[in-house]
């Protein structure tokens, strides 16, 4: 009996941890905020920092700040249409072709975040997106 309880504990606990982690990786209620450590890697450069997602009405608003507090990206995501709209982009990335790639990749990343995954790879452009949830209770 003790062995059965131990086996259940060993298999069910990690599964429950994964389920609770998957539920907390994307804002679902109005006003809810989720914070991530963000890392976007391209063949030539990378951006890392903090990404904050905020659910407001039907939209998800997002901002990506680098380590110095400079806003790299501001965007909104519409989960119904699965579309991202870019509002502001840091100067080094503010080119129409870069904005288009990042907009499409962020839409794919948001879909994956809703499913509980935290990364996306654009094979064609060799870009990696990794958003790890931050557990800051403030």
Coordinates of N, CA and C in Angstrom, one line a residue:
X1 N 0.8 -1.2 0.0 CA 0.0 0.0 0.0 C 0.9 1.3 0.0
X2 N 1.9 1.2 0.8 CA 2.8 2.4 0.9 C 3.5 2.6 -0.5
X3 N 3.9 1.4 -1.1 CA 4.5 1.5 -2.4 C 3.6 2.2 -3.5
X4 N 2.3 1.8 -3.4 CA 1.3 2.3 -4.4 C 1.2 3.8 -4.1
X5 N 1.1 4.3 -2.9 CA 1.0 5.7 -2.6 C 2.3 6.4 -3.1
X6 N 3.5 5.8 -2.9 CA 4.7 6.4 -3.3 C 4.8 6.5 -4.9
X7 N 4.3 5.5 -5.5 CA 4.3 5.5 -7.0 C 3.3 6.5 -7.5
X8 N 2.2 6.6 -6.9 CA 1.2 7.7 -7.3 C 1.8 9.1 -7.1
X9 N 2.5 9.2 -6.0 CA 3.1 10.5 -5.6 C 4.2 10.9 -6.6
X10 N 5.0 9.9 -7.0 CA 6.1 10.1 -8.0 C 5.5 10.5 -9.4
X11 N 4.4 9.9 -9.8 CA 3.9 10.2 -11.1 C 2.9 11.3 -11.2
X12 N 2.1 11.5 -10.2 CA 1.1 12.5 -10.2 C 1.6 13.9 -9.9
X13 N 2.5 14.0 -9.0 CA 3.1 15.3 -8.6 C 3.7 16.1 -9.7
X14 N 4.6 15.4 -10.5 CA 5.1 16.2 -11.6 C 4.1 16.6 -12.7
X15 N 3.1 15.7 -12.8 CA 2.0 16.0 -13.8 C 1.2 17.2 -13.3
X16 N 0.9 17.3 -12.0 CA 0.1 18.4 -11.4 C 1.0 19.7 -11.5
X17 N 2.3 19.6 -11.3 CA 3.1 20.7 -11.4 C 3.1 21.3 -12.8
X18 N 3.2 20.4 -13.8 CA 3.1 20.8 -15.2 C 1.8 21.5 -15.5
X19 N 0.7 20.9 -15.0 CA -0.6 21.5 -15.3 C -0.7 22.8 -14.7
X20 N -0.3 23.0 -13.5 CA -0.4 24.3 -12.8 C 0.5 25.3 -13.5
X21 N 1.7 24.9 -13.9 CA 2.6 25.8 -14.6 C 2.0 26.2 -16.0
X22 N 1.4 25.3 -16.7 CA 0.8 25.6 -18.0 C -0.3 26.6 -17.8
X23 N -1.1 26.5 -16.7 CA -2.2 27.4 -16.6 C -1.7 28.8 -16.2
X24 N -0.5 29.0 -15.6 CA -0.1 30.3 -15.2 C 0.9 30.9 -16.2
X25 N 1.0 30.4 -17.4 CA 2.0 30.9 -18.4 C 1.3 31.9 -19.4
X26 N 0.0 32.1 -19.2 CA -0.7 33.1 -20.1 C -1.8 33.7 -19.4
X27 N -2.0 35.0 -19.5 CA -3.0 35.7 -18.7 C -4.4 35.3 -19.3
X28 N -5.3 34.9 -18.4 CA -6.6 34.5 -18.8 C -7.8 35.4 -18.3
X29 N -7.5 36.0 -17.2 CA -8.6 36.9 -16.6 C -8.2 38.3 -16.9
X30 N -9.3 39.2 -17.0 CA -9.1 40.6 -17.2 C -8.2 41.2 -16.1
X31 N -7.2 41.9 -16.5 CA -6.3 42.6 -15.5 C -5.2 41.7 -15.0
X32 N -5.1 40.5 -15.4 CA -4.1 39.5 -15.0 C -2.8 39.8 -15.8
X33 N -1.7 39.8 -15.0 CA -0.3 40.0 -15.6 C 0.5 38.8 -15.5
X34 N 1.3 38.5 -16.5 CA 2.2 37.4 -16.5 C 3.6 37.9 -16.9
X35 N 4.6 37.6 -16.2 CA 5.9 38.1 -16.5 C 6.8 37.0 -16.9
X36 N 7.7 37.3 -17.9 CA 8.6 36.3 -18.5 C 10.0 36.8 -18.6
X37 N 11.0 36.0 -18.5 CA 12.3 36.3 -18.9 C 12.3 36.0 -20.4
X38 N 12.6 36.9 -21.2 CA 12.5 36.8 -22.7 C 13.9 36.7 -23.3
X39 N 14.0 35.9 -24.3 CA 15.3 35.8 -25.0 C 14.9 35.5 -26.5
X40 N 15.3 36.5 -27.3 CA 15.1 36.3 -28.8 C 16.4 36.3 -29.4
X41 N 16.7 35.2 -30.1 CA 18.0 35.1 -30.8 C 17.9 35.0 -32.3
X42 N 18.7 35.8 -32.9 CA 18.8 35.8 -34.4 C 20.2 35.4 -34.8
X43 N 20.4 35.1 -36.1 CA 21.8 34.7 -36.4 C 22.8 35.8 -36.2
X44 N 22.4 37.0 -36.2 CA 23.4 38.2 -36.0 C 23.4 38.8 -34.6
X45 N 22.3 38.7 -33.9 CA 22.2 39.4 -32.6 C 21.1 38.7 -31.7
X46 N 21.0 39.2 -30.5 CA 19.9 38.7 -29.6 C 19.4 39.8 -28.8
X47 N 18.2 39.6 -28.2 CA 17.6 40.6 -27.3 C 17.2 39.7 -26.1
X48 N 17.5 40.2 -24.9 CA 17.0 39.5 -23.7 C 16.5 40.6 -22.7
X49 N 15.6 40.2 -21.9 CA 15.0 41.1 -20.9 C 13.8 40.5 -20.3
X50 N 12.9 41.4 -20.0 CA 11.6 41.0 -19.3 C 10.5 41.3 -20.3
X51 N 9.5 40.3 -20.4 CA 8.3 40.6 -21.2 C 7.1 40.5 -20.2
X52 N 6.3 41.5 -20.3 CA 5.1 41.5 -19.4 C 3.9 41.4 -20.4
X53 N 3.0 40.5 -20.1 CA 1.7 40.4 -20.8 C 0.6 40.7 -19.9
X54 N -0.3 41.5 -20.3 CA -1.5 42.0 -19.6 C -2.7 41.8 -20.4
X55 N -3.7 41.1 -19.8 CA -5.0 40.9 -20.4 C -5.9 42.1 -20.1
X56 N -6.3 42.7 -21.2 CA -7.2 43.9 -21.1 C -8.4 43.7 -22.1
X57 N -9.5 43.3 -21.6 CA -10.7 43.0 -22.4 C -10.4 41.7 -23.2
X58 N -10.6 41.8 -24.6 CA -10.3 40.7 -25.4 C -8.9 40.6 -25.9
X59 N -8.1 41.6 -25.6 CA -6.7 41.7 -26.1 C -5.7 41.4 -25.0
X60 N -4.5 40.9 -25.5 CA -3.4 40.8 -24.6 C -2.4 41.9 -25.0
X61 N -2.0 42.7 -24.1 CA -1.0 43.7 -24.4 C 0.4 43.2 -23.9
X62 N 1.4 43.5 -24.7 CA 2.7 43.0 -24.3 C 3.8 44.0 -24.5
X63 N 4.8 44.0 -23.6 CA 5.9 44.9 -23.7 C 7.2 44.1 -23.4
X64 N 8.2 44.3 -24.1 CA 9.5 43.6 -23.9 C 10.5 44.7 -23.6
X65 N 11.1 44.6 -22.4 CA 12.1 45.6 -21.9 C 13.5 44.8 -21.8
X66 N 14.5 45.5 -22.2 CA 15.9 44.9 -22.1 C 16.4 45.1 -20.7
X67 N 17.6 44.7 -20.4 CA 18.2 44.8 -19.0 C 18.3 46.2 -18.5
X68 N 18.4 47.2 -19.5 CA 18.6 48.6 -19.1 C 17.2 49.3 -19.0
X69 N 16.1 48.6 -19.1 CA 14.8 49.3 -19.0 C 14.3 49.9 -20.3
X70 N 15.0 49.7 -21.4 CA 14.6 50.3 -22.7 C 13.6 49.3 -23.3
X71 N 12.5 49.9 -23.8 CA 11.4 49.1 -24.4 C 11.9 48.7 -25.8
X72 N 12.0 47.4 -26.0 CA 12.3 46.9 -27.3 C 11.1 46.7 -28.2
X73 N 10.0 46.2 -27.6 CA 8.8 45.9 -28.4 C 7.6 46.3 -27.5
X74 N 6.6 46.9 -28.2 CA 5.2 47.0 -27.6 C 4.3 46.4 -28.7
X75 N 3.4 45.6 -28.2 CA 2.5 44.9 -29.2 C 1.2 44.5 -28.5
X76 N 0.2 44.2 -29.3 CA -1.1 43.7 -28.8 C -1.3 42.4 -29.5
X77 N -2.0 41.4 -28.8 CA -2.3 40.1 -29.4 C -3.8 39.9 -29.3
X78 N -4.4 39.6 -30.4 CA -5.8 39.2 -30.4 C -6.0 37.7 -30.5
X79 N -6.3 37.1 -29.4 CA -6.4 35.6 -29.4 C -7.5 35.0 -30.3
X80 N -8.5 35.8 -30.5 CA -9.6 35.3 -31.4 C -9.1 35.2 -32.9
X81 N -8.4 36.2 -33.3 CA -7.9 36.2 -34.7 C -6.5 35.7 -34.8
X82 N -5.8 35.5 -33.7 CA -4.5 35.0 -33.6 C -3.5 35.9 -34.4
X83 N -3.7 37.2 -34.2 CA -2.9 38.2 -34.8 C -2.2 39.1 -33.8
X84 N -1.0 39.6 -34.2 CA -0.2 40.5 -33.4 C -0.2 41.8 -34.1
X85 N -0.3 42.9 -33.4 CA -0.2 44.3 -34.0 C 1.0 44.9 -33.2
X86 N 2.0 45.3 -34.0 CA 3.2 46.0 -33.4 C 2.9 47.5 -33.2
X87 N 3.2 48.0 -32.0 CA 3.0 49.4 -31.8 C 4.3 50.2 -31.8
X88 N 5.3 49.7 -31.2 CA 6.6 50.3 -31.3 C 7.7 49.3 -31.2
X89 N 8.8 49.6 -31.9 CA 9.9 48.7 -32.0 C 11.2 49.5 -31.8
X90 N 12.2 48.9 -31.2 CA 13.4 49.6 -31.0 C 14.0 49.9 -32.4
X91 N 14.8 51.0 -32.4 CA 15.3 51.5 -33.7 C 16.0 50.5 -34.5
X92 N 16.9 49.7 -33.9 CA 17.7 48.7 -34.7 C 16.8 47.7 -35.4
X93 N 15.6 47.5 -34.9 CA 14.7 46.5 -35.5 C 13.6 47.1 -36.3
X94 N 13.5 48.4 -36.4 CA 12.4 49.1 -37.0 C 12.6 49.2 -38.5
X95 N 12.5 48.0 -39.1 CA 12.5 47.9 -40.6 C 11.3 47.1 -41.0
X96 N 10.6 47.4 -42.1 CA 9.4 46.7 -42.4 C 9.5 45.2 -42.4
X97 N 10.6 44.7 -43.0 CA 10.8 43.2 -43.1 C 11.1 42.6 -41.8
X98 N 11.8 43.2 -40.9 CA 12.0 42.7 -39.6 C 10.7 42.7 -38.7
X99 N 10.0 43.8 -38.8 CA 8.7 43.9 -38.1 C 7.8 42.8 -38.5
X100 N 7.7 42.5 -39.8 CA 6.8 41.5 -40.3 C 7.2 40.1 -39.7
X101 N 8.4 39.8 -39.8 CA 8.9 38.5 -39.2 C 8.6 38.4 -37.8
X102 N 8.9 39.4 -37.0 CA 8.7 39.4 -35.5 C 7.2 39.3 -35.2
X103 N 6.4 40.1 -36.0 CA 4.9 40.0 -35.8 C 4.4 38.6 -35.9
X104 N 4.8 38.0 -37.0 CA 4.3 36.6 -37.3 C 4.8 35.6 -36.2
X105 N 6.1 35.8 -35.9 CA 6.7 34.9 -34.9 C 6.1 35.1 -33.5
X106 N 5.8 36.3 -33.1 CA 5.1 36.6 -31.8 C 3.7 36.0 -31.8
X107 N 3.0 36.0 -32.9 CA 1.7 35.4 -33.0 C 1.8 33.9 -32.7
X108 N 2.8 33.2 -33.3 CA 3.0 31.8 -33.1 C 3.5 31.5 -31.7
X109 N 4.3 32.4 -31.1 CA 4.7 32.2 -29.8 C 3.5 32.4 -28.8
X110 N 2.7 33.3 -29.0 CA 1.5 33.5 -28.2 C 0.6 32.3 -28.2
X111 N 0.4 31.7 -29.4 CA -0.4 30.5 -29.5 C 0.3 29.4 -28.6
X112 N 1.6 29.3 -28.7 CA 2.3 28.2 -27.9 C 2.2 28.6 -26.4
X113 N 2.3 29.8 -26.0 CA 2.2 30.2 -24.6 C 0.8 29.8 -24.1
X114 N -0.2 29.9 -24.9 CA -1.6 29.5 -24.5 C -1.6 28.0 -24.2
X115 N -0.9 27.3 -25.0 CA -0.8 25.8 -24.8 C 0.1 25.3 -23.7
X116 N 0.9 26.3 -23.1 CA 1.8 25.9 -22.0 C 3.2 25.8 -22.5
X117 N 3.5 25.9 -23.7 CA 4.9 25.9 -24.2 C 5.5 27.2 -24.0
X118 N 6.8 27.3 -23.9 CA 7.5 28.5 -23.7 C 8.5 28.9 -24.8
X119 N 8.5 28.2 -25.9 CA 9.5 28.5 -26.9 C 8.9 28.3 -28.3
X120 N 9.6 29.0 -29.2 CA 9.2 28.9 -30.6 C 10.5 29.1 -31.5
X121 N 10.6 28.3 -32.5 CA 11.7 28.5 -33.4 C 11.2 28.7 -34.8
X122 N 11.7 29.8 -35.5 CA 11.4 30.1 -36.9 C 12.6 29.4 -37.6
X123 N 12.3 28.3 -38.2 CA 13.3 27.5 -38.9 C 13.8 28.2 -40.2
X124 N 12.9 28.9 -40.9 CA 13.3 29.6 -42.1 C 14.3 30.7 -41.8
X125 N 14.1 31.5 -40.8 CA 14.9 32.7 -40.4 C 16.0 32.3 -39.4
X126 N 16.0 31.1 -38.8 CA 16.9 30.7 -37.8 C 16.8 31.6 -36.6
X127 N 15.6 31.8 -36.1 CA 15.4 32.7 -34.9 C 14.8 31.8 -33.8
X128 N 15.2 32.0 -32.6 CA 14.7 31.3 -31.5 C 14.0 32.3 -30.5
X129 N 12.9 31.9 -30.0 CA 12.2 32.7 -29.0 C 12.0 31.8 -27.8
X130 N 12.5 32.3 -26.6 CA 12.3 31.6 -25.4 C 11.8 32.5 -24.3
X131 N 10.6 32.2 -23.8 CA 9.9 33.0 -22.8 C 9.8 32.1 -21.5
X132 N 10.6 32.3 -20.5 CA 10.5 31.5 -19.3 C 9.7 32.3 -18.2
X133 N 8.7 31.7 -17.7 CA 7.9 32.4 -16.7 C 8.7 32.8 -15.4
X134 N 8.5 34.1 -15.0 CA 9.1 34.6 -13.8 C 8.2 34.4 -12.6
X135 N 8.7 33.9 -11.5 CA 7.8 33.7 -10.3 C 8.1 34.8 -9.3
X136 N 7.7 36.0 -9.7 CA 7.8 37.1 -8.8 C 6.5 37.5 -8.2
X137 N 6.3 37.4 -6.9 CA 5.0 37.7 -6.3 C 5.1 39.1 -5.7
X138 N 4.8 40.1 -6.5 CA 4.7 41.5 -6.0 C 3.4 42.1 -6.4

